[in-house]
Coordinates of C-alpha atoms and ligand atoms in Angstrom, one line a residue:
M713 CA 120.5 366.8 260.2
L714 CA 120.8 367.9 256.5
R715 CA 124.1 369.4 257.3
A716 CA 125.3 366.1 258.8
L717 CA 124.1 364.2 255.8
V718 CA 125.9 366.6 253.4
T719 CA 129.0 366.2 255.4
V720 CA 128.7 362.3 255.2
C721 CA 128.2 362.7 251.5
V722 CA 131.2 365.0 251.1
L723 CA 133.3 362.6 253.0
F724 CA 132.3 359.7 250.7
A725 CA 132.9 361.7 247.6
A726 CA 136.4 362.6 249.0
L727 CA 137.1 359.1 249.8
A728 CA 136.0 357.8 246.3
P729 CA 139.1 358.7 244.3
A730 CA 141.4 356.8 246.7
R731 CA 139.7 353.5 246.0
A732 CA 141.7 353.1 242.9
A733 CA 141.8 349.4 243.3
D734 CA 138.1 349.1 242.5
K735 CA 138.5 350.7 239.2
P736 CA 139.0 348.3 236.2
N737 CA 141.3 349.0 233.4
I738 CA 139.5 350.2 230.3
V739 CA 140.7 349.2 226.7
V740 CA 138.8 350.4 223.7
I741 CA 139.8 348.7 220.6
V742 CA 138.6 349.9 217.1
G743 CA 138.9 348.1 213.8
D744 CA 138.6 350.2 210.6
D745 CA 136.3 349.5 207.6
M746 CA 135.7 345.8 208.6
G747 CA 133.0 343.9 206.9
Y748 CA 130.2 342.6 209.2
A749 CA 130.6 339.1 208.1
D750 CA 134.4 339.0 208.6
V751 CA 134.9 337.8 212.1
G752 CA 134.7 334.2 213.4
F753 CA 132.0 335.2 215.8
H754 CA 129.8 336.1 212.9
G755 CA 130.6 332.8 211.1
C756 CA 133.5 334.0 208.9
K757 CA 135.1 330.9 207.3
D758 CA 138.1 332.0 205.2
I759 CA 139.5 334.4 207.8
P760 CA 140.0 333.1 211.3
T761 CA 139.9 335.6 214.1
P762 CA 140.6 333.4 217.2
N763 CA 141.6 336.3 219.5
L764 CA 138.5 338.3 218.7
D765 CA 136.5 335.2 219.1
A766 CA 138.0 334.7 222.5
L767 CA 137.1 338.2 223.5
A768 CA 133.5 337.6 222.5
K769 CA 133.5 334.4 224.5
A770 CA 134.9 336.3 227.6
G771 CA 132.0 338.7 227.4
T772 CA 129.1 339.9 225.3
R773 CA 128.7 340.1 221.5
F774 CA 126.1 342.4 220.1
T775 CA 124.1 341.2 217.3
N776 CA 122.5 344.5 216.8
G777 CA 125.6 346.6 217.4
Y778 CA 125.8 349.9 215.7
V779 CA 128.0 352.9 215.2
S780 CA 126.5 356.3 214.8
G781 CA 127.7 357.0 211.3
P782 CA 129.0 355.3 208.1
Y783 CA 132.5 357.0 208.0
C784 CA 135.6 356.8 210.1
S785 CA 136.0 360.2 211.8
P786 CA 132.4 360.9 212.7
T787 CA 132.0 357.6 214.6
R788 CA 135.3 358.0 216.3
A789 CA 134.0 361.4 217.5
G790 CA 130.9 359.8 218.8
L791 CA 132.8 357.2 220.5
L792 CA 135.1 359.3 222.5
T793 CA 132.3 362.0 223.4
G794 CA 129.4 359.5 224.0
R795 CA 127.3 362.0 222.0
Y796 CA 125.8 361.8 218.5
Q797 CA 128.5 363.7 216.5
T798 CA 125.8 365.6 214.6
R799 CA 125.2 367.3 218.0
F800 CA 128.3 369.3 217.4
G801 CA 128.8 369.5 213.7
H802 CA 131.1 366.5 213.3
E803 CA 129.1 364.9 210.6
F804 CA 131.7 364.1 208.0
N805 CA 135.4 363.3 207.8
P806 CA 137.4 366.4 208.4
A807 CA 139.2 367.4 205.1
G808 CA 142.4 368.7 206.7
G809 CA 143.4 372.2 207.9
A810 CA 144.5 373.6 211.1
N811 CA 140.9 374.1 212.8
V812 CA 139.1 371.1 211.6
G813 CA 138.4 368.1 213.7
L814 CA 136.8 367.2 217.1
P815 CA 135.4 370.6 218.4
L816 CA 137.2 372.0 221.4
T817 CA 133.9 372.4 223.0
E818 CA 133.7 368.6 223.5
T819 CA 135.2 366.4 226.3
T820 CA 136.6 363.1 225.5
M821 CA 136.6 359.8 227.3
A822 CA 140.3 360.3 228.0
D823 CA 139.6 363.7 229.6
R824 CA 137.0 362.1 231.8
L825 CA 138.9 359.0 232.8
K826 CA 142.0 361.1 233.5
A827 CA 140.0 363.2 235.9
A828 CA 139.0 360.0 237.6
G829 CA 142.7 359.0 238.2
Y830 CA 143.4 356.9 235.1
A831 CA 146.5 356.9 233.2
T832 CA 145.5 357.5 229.5
G833 CA 147.0 356.4 226.2
W834 CA 146.2 356.4 222.6
V835 CA 147.8 354.0 220.0
G836 CA 146.9 354.1 216.4
K837 CA 144.8 356.2 214.1
W838 CA 143.5 359.5 215.3
H839 CA 141.5 361.2 212.6
L840 CA 140.1 363.8 214.7
G841 CA 142.3 366.8 214.0
T842 CA 145.8 368.1 214.6
G843 CA 147.4 371.1 216.6
E844 CA 145.0 371.8 219.4
R845 CA 143.1 368.7 218.6
H846 CA 146.2 366.3 218.9
P847 CA 145.5 363.4 221.3
L848 CA 147.8 365.0 223.9
K849 CA 145.6 367.9 224.0
R850 CA 142.5 365.9 224.3
G851 CA 143.0 364.0 227.5
F852 CA 145.8 361.4 226.6
D853 CA 149.0 361.3 228.6
S854 CA 150.8 359.4 225.9
A855 CA 150.2 359.2 222.1
F856 CA 151.7 356.9 219.5
G857 CA 150.2 356.7 215.8
F858 CA 149.2 358.9 212.9
L859 CA 146.8 361.7 213.0
G860 CA 145.1 361.4 209.6
G861 CA 142.6 358.9 208.2
A862 CA 144.6 356.4 206.5
H863 CA 148.3 355.3 206.3
S864 CA 150.8 353.1 204.6
Y865 CA 151.6 350.0 206.6
F866 CA 155.3 349.7 205.5
A867 CA 158.0 352.3 206.2
E868 CA 159.4 352.1 202.8
K869 CA 156.1 353.1 201.3
G870 CA 155.9 356.6 202.7
K871 CA 155.6 356.2 206.4
G872 CA 158.6 358.6 207.4
G873 CA 157.7 361.3 209.7
T874 CA 154.0 360.8 210.2
I875 CA 154.1 358.1 212.7
L876 CA 154.4 360.0 216.0
R877 CA 155.5 359.3 219.5
G878 CA 154.0 362.2 221.2
T879 CA 154.7 365.1 218.7
E880 CA 157.9 363.6 217.3
D881 CA 158.7 361.3 214.5
A882 CA 158.7 357.8 216.0
K883 CA 161.0 356.6 213.1
E884 CA 159.0 353.4 213.0
T885 CA 160.1 350.6 210.9
E886 CA 157.8 347.7 211.8
Y887 CA 154.6 346.8 209.9
L888 CA 152.1 349.3 211.3
T889 CA 149.7 346.9 212.8
D890 CA 152.5 345.1 214.6
A891 CA 153.8 348.4 215.9
F892 CA 150.4 349.3 217.3
G893 CA 150.2 345.9 219.0
R894 CA 153.7 346.3 220.5
E895 CA 152.9 349.8 221.8
A896 CA 149.7 348.5 223.3
V897 CA 151.6 345.8 225.3
A898 CA 154.2 348.4 226.2
F899 CA 151.5 350.7 227.6
V900 CA 150.2 348.0 229.8
E901 CA 153.6 347.2 231.0
K902 CA 154.2 350.9 231.9
H903 CA 150.9 351.5 233.7
K904 CA 150.0 348.0 235.1
A905 CA 150.2 349.3 238.8
K906 CA 147.4 351.8 238.3
P907 CA 144.0 351.9 236.6
F908 CA 144.7 352.7 232.8
F909 CA 142.6 353.6 229.8
L910 CA 144.0 352.5 226.5
Y911 CA 142.4 353.6 223.3
L912 CA 143.8 351.3 220.6
A913 CA 142.5 352.4 217.3
F914 CA 143.7 350.3 214.4
N915 CA 143.7 351.6 210.7
A916 CA 143.5 347.8 209.8
V917 CA 141.7 346.8 207.6
H918 CA 141.4 350.1 205.9
T919 CA 143.2 350.8 202.6
P920 CA 146.0 350.8 201.4
M921 CA 146.0 347.1 201.1
H922 CA 149.4 346.2 202.5
A923 CA 150.2 342.9 204.1
T924 CA 153.4 341.0 205.1
D925 CA 154.6 338.2 202.7
E926 CA 154.4 335.8 205.5
R927 CA 150.9 336.4 206.4
L928 CA 150.0 336.5 202.6
K929 CA 151.3 332.8 202.3
K930 CA 149.0 331.7 205.2
F931 CA 146.0 332.6 202.8
A932 CA 147.4 331.4 199.6
D933 CA 144.1 329.5 199.1
I934 CA 142.1 332.7 198.8
K935 CA 142.2 333.3 195.0
D936 CA 140.9 336.9 195.0
N937 CA 144.1 339.2 195.5
T938 CA 142.3 341.9 197.4
R939 CA 140.4 339.4 199.7
R940 CA 143.7 337.6 200.3
T941 CA 145.4 340.7 201.3
Y942 CA 142.5 341.9 203.5
A943 CA 142.5 338.4 205.2
A944 CA 146.3 338.9 206.0
M945 CA 145.7 342.4 207.3
M946 CA 142.8 341.1 209.6
W947 CA 145.0 338.3 210.8
A948 CA 147.7 340.8 211.8
M949 CA 145.2 342.8 213.8
D950 CA 143.8 339.6 215.5
E951 CA 147.4 338.7 216.4
A952 CA 148.0 342.2 217.8
I953 CA 144.9 341.9 220.0
G954 CA 146.0 338.5 221.1
K955 CA 149.4 339.9 222.2
L956 CA 147.5 342.5 224.3
Q957 CA 145.3 339.8 225.7
A958 CA 148.3 337.6 226.7
K959 CA 149.9 340.6 228.3
L960 CA 146.9 341.4 230.5
K961 CA 146.7 337.7 231.4
A962 CA 150.3 337.6 232.3
E963 CA 149.9 340.6 234.6
K964 CA 146.7 339.0 236.1
L965 CA 144.8 342.0 234.9
D966 CA 142.5 340.2 232.3
R967 CA 139.5 339.7 234.6
D968 CA 139.3 343.2 235.8
T969 CA 139.9 344.9 232.5
L970 CA 136.7 346.1 230.6
I971 CA 137.5 345.5 226.8
V972 CA 135.4 346.9 223.9
F973 CA 136.0 346.0 220.4
V974 CA 134.1 347.7 217.6
S975 CA 134.5 348.5 214.0
D976 CA 134.2 352.2 213.1
N977 CA 131.9 351.7 210.2
G978 CA 130.9 348.8 207.9
G979 CA 132.8 347.4 205.1
P980 CA 133.4 349.6 201.9
T981 CA 131.9 347.5 199.2
M982 CA 130.3 349.9 196.6
P983 CA 131.7 352.3 194.0
G984 CA 133.0 355.5 195.4
T985 CA 134.3 353.8 198.7
T986 CA 137.9 352.6 199.2
I987 CA 137.1 348.8 198.5
N988 CA 139.2 346.4 200.5
G989 CA 137.7 343.2 199.9
S990 CA 135.3 343.1 203.0
V991 CA 131.8 341.4 203.1
N992 CA 128.8 342.7 204.9
A993 CA 126.5 339.8 204.2
P994 CA 123.6 339.4 205.1
L995 CA 123.5 343.0 205.3
R996 CA 122.9 345.3 202.4
G997 CA 124.8 348.5 201.7
S998 CA 128.3 349.7 202.5
K999 CA 130.4 352.2 204.3
R1000 CA 129.0 355.6 203.3
T1001 CA 125.4 354.5 203.5
T1002 CA 123.0 354.4 206.4
L1003 CA 121.8 350.9 205.3
E1004 CA 122.7 348.2 207.8
G1005 CA 125.9 347.4 205.9
G1006 CA 127.2 350.9 206.7
V1007 CA 126.4 351.1 210.4
R1008 CA 125.9 347.7 211.9
V1009 CA 129.3 346.3 212.9
P1010 CA 131.1 343.7 214.8
F1011 CA 130.9 344.8 218.5
V1012 CA 131.8 343.0 221.6
L1013 CA 132.3 344.0 225.3
S1014 CA 134.1 342.0 227.9
W1015 CA 134.7 342.4 231.7
P1016 CA 135.0 339.0 233.2
A1017 CA 135.1 340.0 236.8
K1018 CA 131.7 341.7 236.8
L1019 CA 129.8 340.7 233.6
P1020 CA 128.4 337.5 232.2
T1021 CA 130.7 335.5 229.7
G1022 CA 129.5 333.9 226.5
K1023 CA 126.5 336.3 226.2
V1024 CA 124.7 337.2 223.1
Y1025 CA 122.7 340.4 223.4
D1026 CA 120.2 341.2 220.8
A1027 CA 118.7 344.6 221.8
P1028 CA 120.3 347.5 219.7
V1029 CA 123.3 349.2 221.1
I1030 CA 125.6 351.9 219.8
Q1031 CA 129.2 352.8 220.1
L1032 CA 128.1 355.9 221.9
D1033 CA 127.2 353.5 224.9
V1034 CA 131.0 352.7 225.4
L1035 CA 131.7 356.1 227.2
P1036 CA 128.8 356.0 229.8
T1037 CA 129.6 352.2 230.3
A1038 CA 133.3 352.9 230.8
L1039 CA 132.5 355.8 233.3
A1040 CA 129.9 353.7 235.3
A1041 CA 132.7 350.9 235.6
A1042 CA 135.1 353.5 236.7
G1043 CA 132.6 354.9 239.3
V1044 CA 132.3 358.2 237.7
E1045 CA 128.9 359.9 237.9
V1046 CA 127.4 361.2 234.7
K1047 CA 126.1 364.7 235.0
P1048 CA 122.9 365.9 232.9
E1049 CA 124.8 368.8 231.6
W1050 CA 127.2 366.5 229.8
K1051 CA 124.2 365.7 227.5
L1052 CA 125.3 362.2 226.7
D1053 CA 123.3 360.3 224.3
G1054 CA 124.8 356.9 225.1
A1055 CA 123.5 354.4 227.8
N1056 CA 125.3 352.5 230.4
L1057 CA 125.1 349.0 229.4
I1058 CA 126.2 347.4 232.7
P1059 CA 122.8 346.8 234.2
H1060 CA 121.4 345.6 230.9
L1061 CA 124.1 343.0 230.6
S1062 CA 124.4 341.8 234.2
G1063 CA 120.7 342.3 234.9
P1064 CA 118.4 343.4 236.6
T1065 CA 117.4 345.9 233.7
R1066 CA 115.4 344.0 231.2
A1067 CA 114.3 347.1 229.2
D1068 CA 116.3 347.8 226.0
P1069 CA 118.9 350.4 226.5
H1070 CA 117.5 352.7 223.8
E1071 CA 114.0 353.6 222.7
A1072 CA 115.4 354.4 219.4
L1073 CA 118.7 355.1 217.5
F1074 CA 119.2 357.9 214.9
W1075 CA 121.5 358.6 212.1
R1076 CA 122.2 361.7 210.1
F1077 CA 124.8 361.8 207.3
G1078 CA 124.1 364.7 204.9
Q1079 CA 121.0 363.9 202.8
Q1080 CA 121.1 360.4 204.3
M1081 CA 119.1 359.5 207.5
A1082 CA 117.9 356.5 209.4
V1083 CA 116.0 355.7 212.6
R1084 CA 115.8 352.2 214.2
K1085 CA 113.0 351.7 216.7
G1086 CA 112.3 348.1 217.9
V1087 CA 112.3 345.9 214.7
W1088 CA 111.5 348.8 212.4
K1089 CA 114.0 351.0 210.5
L1090 CA 113.1 353.9 208.4
V1091 CA 116.1 354.9 206.0
K1092 CA 117.0 357.4 203.3
Y1093 CA 120.3 356.0 201.8
D1094 CA 122.8 356.5 199.3
A1095 CA 121.3 355.3 196.0
V1096 CA 124.7 354.1 194.6
A1097 CA 124.0 351.1 196.9
D1098 CA 121.1 350.4 194.3
G1099 CA 123.3 351.3 191.3
G1100 CA 121.6 354.7 191.1
K1101 CA 122.6 358.2 191.9
G1102 CA 121.9 360.7 194.7
T1103 CA 119.8 359.6 197.6
A1104 CA 117.0 356.9 197.5
P1105 CA 113.5 357.8 198.7
V1106 CA 112.6 357.1 202.3
R1107 CA 112.1 353.4 202.9
L1108 CA 110.8 351.2 205.7
Y1109 CA 112.1 347.8 206.7
N1110 CA 111.2 345.2 209.4
L1111 CA 114.6 343.9 210.3
A1112 CA 113.2 341.0 212.4
D1113 CA 112.6 339.2 209.3
D1114 CA 114.4 341.2 206.8
I1115 CA 117.9 341.9 208.0
G1116 CA 119.0 342.5 204.4
E1117 CA 116.6 345.4 203.9
K1118 CA 115.1 344.1 200.8
T1119 CA 111.3 344.6 201.1
D1120 CA 110.2 348.1 201.4
L1121 CA 107.0 348.3 203.6
S1122 CA 106.5 352.1 203.5
A1123 CA 103.4 351.9 201.3
K1124 CA 101.9 349.2 203.4
E1125 CA 102.6 350.8 206.9
P1126 CA 102.2 354.6 206.5
A1127 CA 101.4 355.1 210.2
K1128 CA 104.8 353.6 211.1
V1129 CA 106.7 355.6 208.5
K1130 CA 104.9 358.7 210.1
E1131 CA 105.8 357.7 213.6
L1132 CA 109.5 357.0 212.8
Q1133 CA 109.8 360.2 210.8
A1134 CA 108.4 362.2 213.6
A1135 CA 110.8 360.7 216.1
W1136 CA 113.7 361.5 213.8
D1137 CA 112.6 365.0 213.2
E1138 CA 112.3 365.6 217.0
W1139 CA 115.8 364.0 217.4
N1140 CA 117.2 366.3 214.6
K1141 CA 116.2 369.4 216.4
G1142 CA 119.0 368.7 218.9
N1143 CA 121.5 368.6 216.0
V1144 CA 123.6 371.6 214.5
P1145 CA 124.6 372.2 210.9
A1146 CA 127.7 370.3 209.8
L1147 CA 131.0 372.3 210.6
W1148 CA 132.5 371.2 207.4
G1149 CA 131.5 369.7 204.0
G1150 CA 131.2 366.1 203.0
K1151 CA 129.4 363.6 200.9
Ligands
LIG613 CA1 136.5 353.4 208.7

């Protein structure tokens, strides 16, 4: 009897990969250094983002959507592995060098989806290392973009040789965000007949502040020069996303493609960050802090064929959830030994699961830390956010009525401080020392 059952199970397992038609395409789009306030679906008035807004309408927008760090490379490491990056020492931006970047011990979303029969492609900014850590070595069949953390948007301003197609100079001449949009559309065209995974990681709207004259003219009424350029760069990214959406629709793939959009960290608004004109209001803090302004970001997920449209989801979620959600959509069973920290969001978004995806969320970034549990947040943040130096003392906020983290309740609620600190300490036992330095 047992043997018969095992045989049946093995047969089903063997049949599973052949059912490729059931697998949705997966597109993960990342924005860079965006302000929490700077999308139409968060009420932004001076920068229209019609295509991002359409994506939110076609799916779910997360009002408590987080990333696992306040810096570019660590959150991209968390996104592609589904694990807190502090589990494997990827706590800070890699400073360069041959052996620095996403540790080779880690398995990426591209590795896992490739094993499930997906065509895999990366377009954009990598920032997870070079050499053995090049995207082509980390599960991607095709690669187009640059390997570092920031890049000129114009060829004449120093782009030669560093925009790669595979490992060769792409000799790119287009404005970089337009080029990434073009390559995303071309990837869909090439792989439309089978399930594909596209990781489209923009460097927009990260510095340098480069925009085309045509788009700058569109925002002539914005007086602040940095904000105007930021608006034009955001518009370019939104246009590129619109072209990708139009291509998916033209190929009748739009309903059965799971699309995620998330910014890699909050807007850089304080001294010591590469300020780009972003706005994080009503959040306090900036990129580089574990305050909400550093880690709560624009975040949407859409899969019209299977998930509700026009949904607003308020329970805390994190970009680590993207990988297990994508794997569930692709029919890949998650194994305990993968030690994923993210949660599959599908049952939470479609019902029947009413519970929150996470009991708590955690952050560690050098001396800074944070833990979010229910409405409560305990945080030790970069004191530059308060005009000071070093790290501020640990503070407690009730985010339900204090989203701007203004009123410290640590003296009033010592038991809550103790509870959250204990939860963070326990979580931190599962982390390792940073593999390289940072601030
Ligand atoms: Ca960033």
